[in-house]
PDB file of C-alpha atoms in Angstrom:
ATOM      1  CA  UNK A  38     101.165  84.685  85.232  1.00 33.00           C
ATOM      2  CA  UNK A  39     103.957  82.171  84.360  1.00 36.00           C
ATOM      3  CA  UNK A  40     106.100  84.335  82.432  1.00 40.00           C
ATOM      4  CA  UNK A  41     107.949  87.248  83.062  1.00 42.00           C
ATOM      5  CA  UNK A  42     106.020  90.238  81.070  1.00 47.00           C
ATOM      6  CA  UNK A  43     107.081  93.764  81.566  1.00 45.00           C
ATOM      7  CA  UNK A  44     103.919  95.832  81.154  1.00 48.00           C
ATOM      8  CA  UNK A  45     104.369  98.646  78.330  1.00 47.00           C
ATOM      9  CA  UNK A  46     102.524 101.311  80.502  1.00 52.00           C
ATOM     10  CA  UNK A  47     103.889 100.296  83.952  1.00 61.00           C
ATOM     11  CA  UNK A  48     106.675 102.644  84.392  1.00 85.00           C
ATOM     12  CA  UNK A  49     108.242 102.766  87.975  1.00 92.00           C
ATOM     13  CA  UNK A  50     110.596 105.766  89.228  1.00 91.00           C
ATOM     14  CA  UNK A  51     112.733 106.171  92.246  1.00 92.00           C
ATOM     15  CA  UNK A  52     111.557 108.864  94.354  1.00 92.00           C
ATOM     16  CA  UNK A  53     115.201 109.952  94.151  1.00 89.00           C
ATOM     17  CA  UNK A  54     114.896 110.283  90.302  1.00 90.00           C
ATOM     18  CA  UNK A  55     111.736 112.452  90.091  1.00 90.00           C
ATOM     19  CA  UNK A  56     113.894 115.590  89.974  1.00 88.00           C
ATOM     20  CA  UNK A  57     114.405 116.844  86.496  1.00 91.00           C
ATOM     21  CA  UNK A  58     111.700 114.911  84.718  1.00 94.00           C
ATOM     22  CA  UNK A  59     110.467 116.953  81.934  1.00 94.00           C
ATOM     23  CA  UNK A  60     107.097 118.373  81.801  1.00 93.00           C
ATOM     24  CA  UNK A  61     105.689 119.374  78.212  1.00 94.00           C
ATOM     25  CA  UNK A  62     102.413 121.381  77.020  1.00 92.00           C
ATOM     26  CA  UNK A  63      99.977 119.841  74.981  1.00 93.00           C
ATOM     27  CA  UNK A  64     102.122 120.788  71.677  1.00 92.00           C
ATOM     28  CA  UNK A  65     104.841 118.718  72.868  1.00 91.00           C
ATOM     29  CA  UNK A  66     106.936 121.920  73.830  1.00 90.00           C
ATOM     30  CA  UNK A  67     108.840 121.570  76.831  1.00 90.00           C
ATOM     31  CA  UNK A  68     107.808 124.058  79.375  1.00 88.00           C
ATOM     32  CA  UNK A  69     109.580 122.929  82.515  1.00 90.00           C
ATOM     33  CA  UNK A  70     110.282 120.059  84.767  1.00 93.00           C
ATOM     34  CA  UNK A  71     109.174 118.340  88.175  1.00 94.00           C
ATOM     35  CA  UNK A  72     111.339 119.347  91.199  1.00 93.00           C
ATOM     36  CA  UNK A  73     109.999 117.139  93.697  1.00 94.00           C
ATOM     37  CA  UNK A  74     106.523 115.248  94.456  1.00 95.00           C
ATOM     38  CA  UNK A  75     104.353 115.685  97.539  1.00 95.00           C
ATOM     39  CA  UNK A  76     103.234 112.062  98.674  1.00 94.00           C
ATOM     40  CA  UNK A  77     100.344 111.267 100.964  1.00 93.00           C
ATOM     41  CA  UNK A  78     101.822 108.984 103.489  1.00 91.00           C
ATOM     42  CA  UNK A  79      98.755 107.392 104.551  1.00 89.00           C
ATOM     43  CA  UNK A  80      97.147 106.367 101.012  1.00 90.00           C
ATOM     44  CA  UNK A  81     100.479 106.252  99.048  1.00 93.00           C
ATOM     45  CA  UNK A  82      99.197 108.468  96.517  1.00 94.00           C
ATOM     46  CA  UNK A  83     101.129 111.428  94.605  1.00 95.00           C
ATOM     47  CA  UNK A  84      98.990 114.440  95.483  1.00 96.00           C
ATOM     48  CA  UNK A  85     101.222 117.035  93.882  1.00 96.00           C
ATOM     49  CA  UNK A  86     103.956 117.654  91.399  1.00 95.00           C
ATOM     50  CA  UNK A  87     106.090 121.066  92.598  1.00 94.00           C
ATOM     51  CA  UNK A  88     107.093 122.229  88.852  1.00 92.00           C
ATOM     52  CA  UNK A  89     110.051 124.283  88.166  1.00 89.00           C
ATOM     53  CA  UNK A  90     109.005 126.560  84.767  1.00 80.00           C
ATOM     54  CA  UNK A  91     112.268 127.866  83.388  1.00 70.00           C
ATOM     55  CA  UNK A  92     110.636 128.569  80.252  1.00 57.00           C
ATOM     56  CA  UNK A  93     107.621 130.627  81.094  1.00 59.00           C
ATOM     57  CA  UNK A  94     108.150 134.238  80.983  1.00 54.00           C
ATOM     58  CA  UNK A  95     106.833 136.477  83.529  1.00 61.00           C
ATOM     59  CA  UNK A  96     106.142 134.248  86.340  1.00 67.00           C
ATOM     60  CA  UNK A  97     106.697 135.661  89.953  1.00 65.00           C
ATOM     61  CA  UNK A  98     107.887 132.440  91.472  1.00 69.00           C
ATOM     62  CA  UNK A  99     110.394 129.694  90.225  1.00 75.00           C
ATOM     63  CA  UNK A 100     108.399 126.644  91.632  1.00 84.00           C
ATOM     64  CA  UNK A 101     104.686 126.070  91.399  1.00 90.00           C
ATOM     65  CA  UNK A 102     102.513 123.178  93.079  1.00 94.00           C
ATOM     66  CA  UNK A 103     100.504 121.369  90.359  1.00 96.00           C
ATOM     67  CA  UNK A 104      97.702 118.626  91.446  1.00 97.00           C
ATOM     68  CA  UNK A 105      98.764 115.534  90.350  1.00 96.00           C
ATOM     69  CA  UNK A 106      95.746 115.065  88.291  1.00 95.00           C
ATOM     70  CA  UNK A 107      96.972 118.136  86.010  1.00 96.00           C
ATOM     71  CA  UNK A 108      99.792 116.145  84.580  1.00 96.00           C
ATOM     72  CA  UNK A 109      99.440 113.089  82.457  1.00 94.00           C
ATOM     73  CA  UNK A 110     102.610 110.959  82.069  1.00 92.00           C
ATOM     74  CA  UNK A 111     103.489 110.244  78.197  1.00 91.00           C
ATOM     75  CA  UNK A 112     105.696 107.050  77.516  1.00 88.00           C
ATOM     76  CA  UNK A 113     106.772 108.501  74.061  1.00 90.00           C
ATOM     77  CA  UNK A 114     107.929 111.699  75.534  1.00 91.00           C
ATOM     78  CA  UNK A 115     109.191 110.031  78.638  1.00 90.00           C
ATOM     79  CA  UNK A 116     107.822 113.070  80.658  1.00 93.00           C
ATOM     80  CA  UNK A 117     104.767 114.678  81.597  1.00 95.00           C
ATOM     81  CA  UNK A 118     102.103 116.491  79.659  1.00 96.00           C
ATOM     82  CA  UNK A 119      99.836 119.356  81.102  1.00 96.00           C
ATOM     83  CA  UNK A 120      96.967 121.703  79.775  1.00 96.00           C
ATOM     84  CA  UNK A 121      98.231 123.978  82.558  1.00 94.00           C
ATOM     85  CA  UNK A 122      98.595 127.580  80.895  1.00 90.00           C
ATOM     86  CA  UNK A 123     100.849 130.231  82.106  1.00 84.00           C
ATOM     87  CA  UNK A 124      97.653 132.493  82.767  1.00 87.00           C
ATOM     88  CA  UNK A 125      96.550 129.871  85.265  1.00 91.00           C
ATOM     89  CA  UNK A 126      99.786 129.582  86.887  1.00 88.00           C
ATOM     90  CA  UNK A 127      99.695 133.248  87.315  1.00 86.00           C
ATOM     91  CA  UNK A 128      96.234 133.172  88.948  1.00 91.00           C
ATOM     92  CA  UNK A 129      97.051 130.291  91.224  1.00 92.00           C
ATOM     93  CA  UNK A 130      96.047 130.519  94.977  1.00 93.00           C
ATOM     94  CA  UNK A 131      98.898 131.936  96.718  1.00 90.00           C
ATOM     95  CA  UNK A 132     101.144 129.307  98.134  1.00 89.00           C
ATOM     96  CA  UNK A 133     103.153 128.826 101.290  1.00 87.00           C
ATOM     97  CA  UNK A 134     104.940 126.061 103.340  1.00 82.00           C
ATOM     98  CA  UNK A 135     101.677 125.641 105.406  1.00 87.00           C
ATOM     99  CA  UNK A 136      99.613 124.966 102.045  1.00 91.00           C
ATOM    100  CA  UNK A 137     100.137 121.280 102.620  1.00 91.00           C
ATOM    101  CA  UNK A 138      98.304 121.260 105.655  1.00 90.00           C
ATOM    102  CA  UNK A 139      95.632 123.713 104.543  1.00 92.00           C
ATOM    103  CA  UNK A 140      92.772 121.965 103.265  1.00 93.00           C
ATOM    104  CA  UNK A 141      91.160 125.214 101.963  1.00 94.00           C
ATOM    105  CA  UNK A 142      94.185 126.096  99.991  1.00 95.00           C
ATOM    106  CA  UNK A 143      94.264 122.516  98.534  1.00 95.00           C
ATOM    107  CA  UNK A 144      90.389 122.609  97.582  1.00 96.00           C
ATOM    108  CA  UNK A 145      90.751 126.321  95.851  1.00 97.00           C
ATOM    109  CA  UNK A 146      93.899 124.765  94.098  1.00 97.00           C
ATOM    110  CA  UNK A 147      92.019 121.743  92.675  1.00 97.00           C
ATOM    111  CA  UNK A 148      89.025 124.125  91.692  1.00 97.00           C
ATOM    112  CA  UNK A 149      91.536 126.539  90.135  1.00 97.00           C
ATOM    113  CA  UNK A 150      93.229 123.640  87.893  1.00 96.00           C
ATOM    114  CA  UNK A 151      90.044 121.776  87.318  1.00 96.00           C
ATOM    115  CA  UNK A 152      91.388 118.876  88.877  1.00 96.00           C
ATOM    116  CA  UNK A 153      89.307 116.416  91.120  1.00 95.00           C
ATOM    117  CA  UNK A 154      90.750 116.549  94.556  1.00 93.00           C
ATOM    118  CA  UNK A 155      92.406 113.257  95.392  1.00 89.00           C
ATOM    119  CA  UNK A 156      91.295 113.032  98.845  1.00 87.00           C
TER     120      UNK A 156
ATOM    121  CA  UNK B 179      85.016 124.243 102.853  1.00 33.00           C
ATOM    122  CA  UNK B 180      84.792 127.802 104.354  1.00 37.00           C
ATOM    123  CA  UNK B 181      87.810 127.701 106.792  1.00 40.00           C
ATOM    124  CA  UNK B 182      91.260 126.216 106.719  1.00 43.00           C
ATOM    125  CA  UNK B 183      91.008 122.687 108.276  1.00 47.00           C
ATOM    126  CA  UNK B 184      94.334 120.495 108.595  1.00 45.00           C
ATOM    127  CA  UNK B 185      92.948 117.011 108.268  1.00 48.00           C
ATOM    128  CA  UNK B 186      94.755 114.995 111.104  1.00 48.00           C
ATOM    129  CA  UNK B 187      95.233 112.204 108.967  1.00 52.00           C
ATOM    130  CA  UNK B 188      96.282 114.223 105.719  1.00 61.00           C
ATOM    131  CA  UNK B 189     100.298 113.959 106.026  1.00 85.00           C
ATOM    132  CA  UNK B 190     102.076 115.007 102.784  1.00 92.00           C
ATOM    133  CA  UNK B 191     105.833 114.462 102.623  1.00 91.00           C
ATOM    134  CA  UNK B 192     108.200 115.865  99.825  1.00 92.00           C
ATOM    135  CA  UNK B 193     109.749 112.778  97.702  1.00 92.00           C
ATOM    136  CA  UNK B 194     113.052 114.483  98.866  1.00 89.00           C
ATOM    137  CA  UNK B 195     112.119 113.734 102.699  1.00 90.00           C
ATOM    138  CA  UNK B 196     110.819 109.982 102.462  1.00 90.00           C
ATOM    139  CA  UNK B 197     114.493 108.744 103.016  1.00 88.00           C
ATOM    140  CA  UNK B 198     115.103 107.995 106.618  1.00 91.00           C
ATOM    141  CA  UNK B 199     111.296 107.619 107.798  1.00 94.00           C
ATOM    142  CA  UNK B 200     111.380 105.062 110.535  1.00 94.00           C
ATOM    143  CA  UNK B 201     109.712 101.715 110.277  1.00 93.00           C
ATOM    144  CA  UNK B 202     108.375  99.521 113.280  1.00 94.00           C
ATOM    145  CA  UNK B 203     107.169  96.260 113.802  1.00 92.00           C
ATOM    146  CA  UNK B 204     103.823  95.507 115.455  1.00 93.00           C
ATOM    147  CA  UNK B 205     105.270  95.942 119.202  1.00 92.00           C
ATOM    148  CA  UNK B 206     106.520  99.278 118.151  1.00 92.00           C
ATOM    149  CA  UNK B 207     110.286  98.589 117.812  1.00 90.00           C
ATOM    150  CA  UNK B 208     112.303 100.349 115.159  1.00 90.00           C
ATOM    151  CA  UNK B 209     113.457  97.696 112.738  1.00 88.00           C
ATOM    152  CA  UNK B 210     114.657  99.611 109.906  1.00 90.00           C
ATOM    153  CA  UNK B 211     114.202 103.054 107.844  1.00 93.00           C
ATOM    154  CA  UNK B 212     113.031 103.938 104.232  1.00 94.00           C
ATOM    155  CA  UNK B 213     115.531 104.233 101.975  1.00 93.00           C
ATOM    156  CA  UNK B 214     113.573 105.383  99.006  1.00 94.00           C
ATOM    157  CA  UNK B 215     110.081 105.008  97.384  1.00 95.00           C
ATOM    158  CA  UNK B 216     109.183 103.540  94.074  1.00 95.00           C
ATOM    159  CA  UNK B 217     106.429 105.452  92.267  1.00 94.00           C
ATOM    160  CA  UNK B 218     104.324 104.417  89.329  1.00 93.00           C
ATOM    161  CA  UNK B 219     104.497 107.431  87.112  1.00 91.00           C
ATOM    162  CA  UNK B 220     101.336 106.577  85.052  1.00 89.00           C
ATOM    163  CA  UNK B 221      99.011 106.408  88.205  1.00 90.00           C
ATOM    164  CA  UNK B 222     100.896 108.468  90.750  1.00 92.00           C
ATOM    165  CA  UNK B 223     100.800 105.819  93.181  1.00 94.00           C
ATOM    166  CA  UNK B 224     103.592 104.364  95.475  1.00 95.00           C
ATOM    167  CA  UNK B 225     104.180 100.838  94.487  1.00 96.00           C
ATOM    168  CA  UNK B 226     107.090  99.901  96.924  1.00 96.00           C
ATOM    169  CA  UNK B 227     109.160 101.311  99.647  1.00 95.00           C
ATOM    170  CA  UNK B 228     112.901 100.130  99.585  1.00 94.00           C
ATOM    171  CA  UNK B 229     113.710  99.474 102.919  1.00 92.00           C
ATOM    172  CA  UNK B 230     116.822  99.318 104.917  1.00 89.00           C
ATOM    173  CA  UNK B 231     117.087  96.865 107.546  1.00 80.00           C
ATOM    174  CA  UNK B 232     119.850  97.971 109.885  1.00 70.00           C
ATOM    175  CA  UNK B 233     118.637  96.375 112.762  1.00 57.00           C
ATOM    176  CA  UNK B 234     117.776  92.832 111.490  1.00 58.00           C
ATOM    177  CA  UNK B 235     120.400  90.233 112.031  1.00 54.00           C
ATOM    178  CA  UNK B 236     121.545  87.731 109.315  1.00 61.00           C
ATOM    179  CA  UNK B 237     119.916  89.341 106.603  1.00 67.00           C
ATOM    180  CA  UNK B 238     122.001  89.047 103.177  1.00 65.00           C
ATOM    181  CA  UNK B 239     121.352  92.459 101.592  1.00 69.00           C
ATOM    182  CA  UNK B 240     120.933  95.884 103.260  1.00 75.00           C
ATOM    183  CA  UNK B 241     118.096  97.075 101.012  1.00 84.00           C
ATOM    184  CA  UNK B 242     114.682  95.130 100.511  1.00 89.00           C
ATOM    185  CA  UNK B 243     111.771  96.291  98.596  1.00 94.00           C
ATOM    186  CA  UNK B 244     108.405  96.002  99.956  1.00 96.00           C
ATOM    187  CA  UNK B 245     104.858  96.359  98.370  1.00 97.00           C
ATOM    188  CA  UNK B 246     103.438  99.812  99.505  1.00 96.00           C
ATOM    189  CA  UNK B 247     100.597  97.479 100.892  1.00 95.00           C
ATOM    190  CA  UNK B 248     103.098  96.011 103.402  1.00 96.00           C
ATOM    191  CA  UNK B 249     103.451  99.246 105.396  1.00 96.00           C
ATOM    192  CA  UNK B 250     101.046 101.290 107.169  1.00 94.00           C
ATOM    193  CA  UNK B 251     101.546 105.030 108.553  1.00 92.00           C
ATOM    194  CA  UNK B 252     101.144 105.314 111.923  1.00 92.00           C
ATOM    195  CA  UNK B 253     100.908 109.175 112.855  1.00 88.00           C
ATOM    196  CA  UNK B 254     101.510 108.612 116.441  1.00 90.00           C
ATOM    197  CA  UNK B 255     104.880 106.941 115.602  1.00 91.00           C
ATOM    198  CA  UNK B 256     105.382 109.424 112.987  1.00 90.00           C
ATOM    199  CA  UNK B 257     106.483 106.206 110.859  1.00 94.00           C
ATOM    200  CA  UNK B 258     105.431 103.232 109.304  1.00 95.00           C
ATOM    201  CA  UNK B 259     104.363  99.824 111.154  1.00 96.00           C
ATOM    202  CA  UNK B 260     104.859  96.402 109.310  1.00 96.00           C
ATOM    203  CA  UNK B 261     103.812  93.064 110.111  1.00 96.00           C
ATOM    204  CA  UNK B 262     106.700  91.620 107.802  1.00 94.00           C
ATOM    205  CA  UNK B 263     109.043  89.160 109.748  1.00 90.00           C
ATOM    206  CA  UNK B 264     112.658  88.454 109.408  1.00 84.00           C
ATOM    207  CA  UNK B 265     111.877  85.305 107.956  1.00 87.00           C
ATOM    208  CA  UNK B 266     109.725  86.610 105.357  1.00 91.00           C
ATOM    209  CA  UNK B 267     112.402  89.165 104.253  1.00 88.00           C
ATOM    210  CA  UNK B 268     114.894  86.046 103.898  1.00 86.00           C
ATOM    211  CA  UNK B 269     112.808  84.185 101.899  1.00 91.00           C
ATOM    212  CA  UNK B 270     111.708  87.187  99.665  1.00 92.00           C
ATOM    213  CA  UNK B 271     112.168  86.401  95.785  1.00 93.00           C
ATOM    214  CA  UNK B 272     115.337  87.282  94.728  1.00 90.00           C
ATOM    215  CA  UNK B 273     115.871  90.808  93.841  1.00 89.00           C
ATOM    216  CA  UNK B 274     117.771  92.732  90.840  1.00 87.00           C
ATOM    217  CA  UNK B 275     117.392  96.271  89.149  1.00 82.00           C
ATOM    218  CA  UNK B 276     115.211  94.798  86.434  1.00 87.00           C
ATOM    219  CA  UNK B 277     112.491  93.643  88.979  1.00 91.00           C
ATOM    220  CA  UNK B 278     110.868  97.023  88.402  1.00 91.00           C
ATOM    221  CA  UNK B 279     109.809  95.825  85.064  1.00 89.00           C
ATOM    222  CA  UNK B 280     109.454  92.094  85.688  1.00 92.00           C
ATOM    223  CA  UNK B 281     105.694  91.815  86.270  1.00 93.00           C
ATOM    224  CA  UNK B 282     106.283  88.237  87.180  1.00 95.00           C
ATOM    225  CA  UNK B 283     108.776  89.169  89.977  1.00 95.00           C
ATOM    226  CA  UNK B 284     106.082  91.893  90.974  1.00 95.00           C
ATOM    227  CA  UNK B 285     103.627  88.971  91.272  1.00 96.00           C
ATOM    228  CA  UNK B 286     105.299  86.900  93.079  1.00 97.00           C
ATOM    229  CA  UNK B 287     106.768  89.521  95.544  1.00 97.00           C
ATOM    230  CA  UNK B 288     103.160  90.449  96.456  1.00 97.00           C
ATOM    231  CA  UNK B 289     101.970  86.832  96.942  1.00 97.00           C
ATOM    232  CA  UNK B 290     104.920  86.427  99.269  1.00 97.00           C
ATOM    233  CA  UNK B 291     104.149  89.162 101.697  1.00 96.00           C
ATOM    234  CA  UNK B 292     100.232  88.714 101.197  1.00 96.00           C
ATOM    235  CA  UNK B 293      99.684  91.874  99.661  1.00 96.00           C
ATOM    236  CA  UNK B 294      97.420  92.645  96.853  1.00 95.00           C
ATOM    237  CA  UNK B 295      98.941  93.549  93.611  1.00 93.00           C
ATOM    238  CA  UNK B 296      98.436  97.388  93.479  1.00 89.00           C
ATOM    239  CA  UNK B 297      98.123  97.113  89.588  1.00 87.00           C
TER     240      UNK B 297
END
């Protein structure tokens, strides 16, 4: 390409700035925000977004890891959309810090949210 | 899979923890560290690692964006390896904050480092 062209769908964000990016449900209502991302160092792919769901009622924890494939960036909203429901969050496989190295937990979690494994 | 199996090559890192991951040259010498990553929000792929090169002599800037493909994670070193040279860094296309939305700069930068574009 000879001239500078900013691709309209191409949006880079610094790893320092992911905290606080809003997450919306499919009706456009804000339900929470990204706390941080989990990144596969080998492939350079984001594998999970750890969400904070301040808006949902009755969740037992304040942070939930969602498979990256459960989120879709919406350039108009300047945030992520997800079809994940409160019921799905409540029933999600139990999470601990060991989960990131536990392929069994990863498999169950992707199955739970109907997301194709990233690996 | 029925049992929990930690994949040896599967290493997840929080976006909060990427700062300070070491970068080594091909001889295993530490040449710098990751300052932050640039992430494509649409695809969830890391596109650049912005490096700090404290060890190199004579560089005009303290931070340099490298295409992700110029880095390879080495689990033994617990850091990234790169074949990028000081001469390549000195000759790299001029960087500004607008570069992240400038496909022309991105194309030139990937060509400069002999890395296939991520888009």
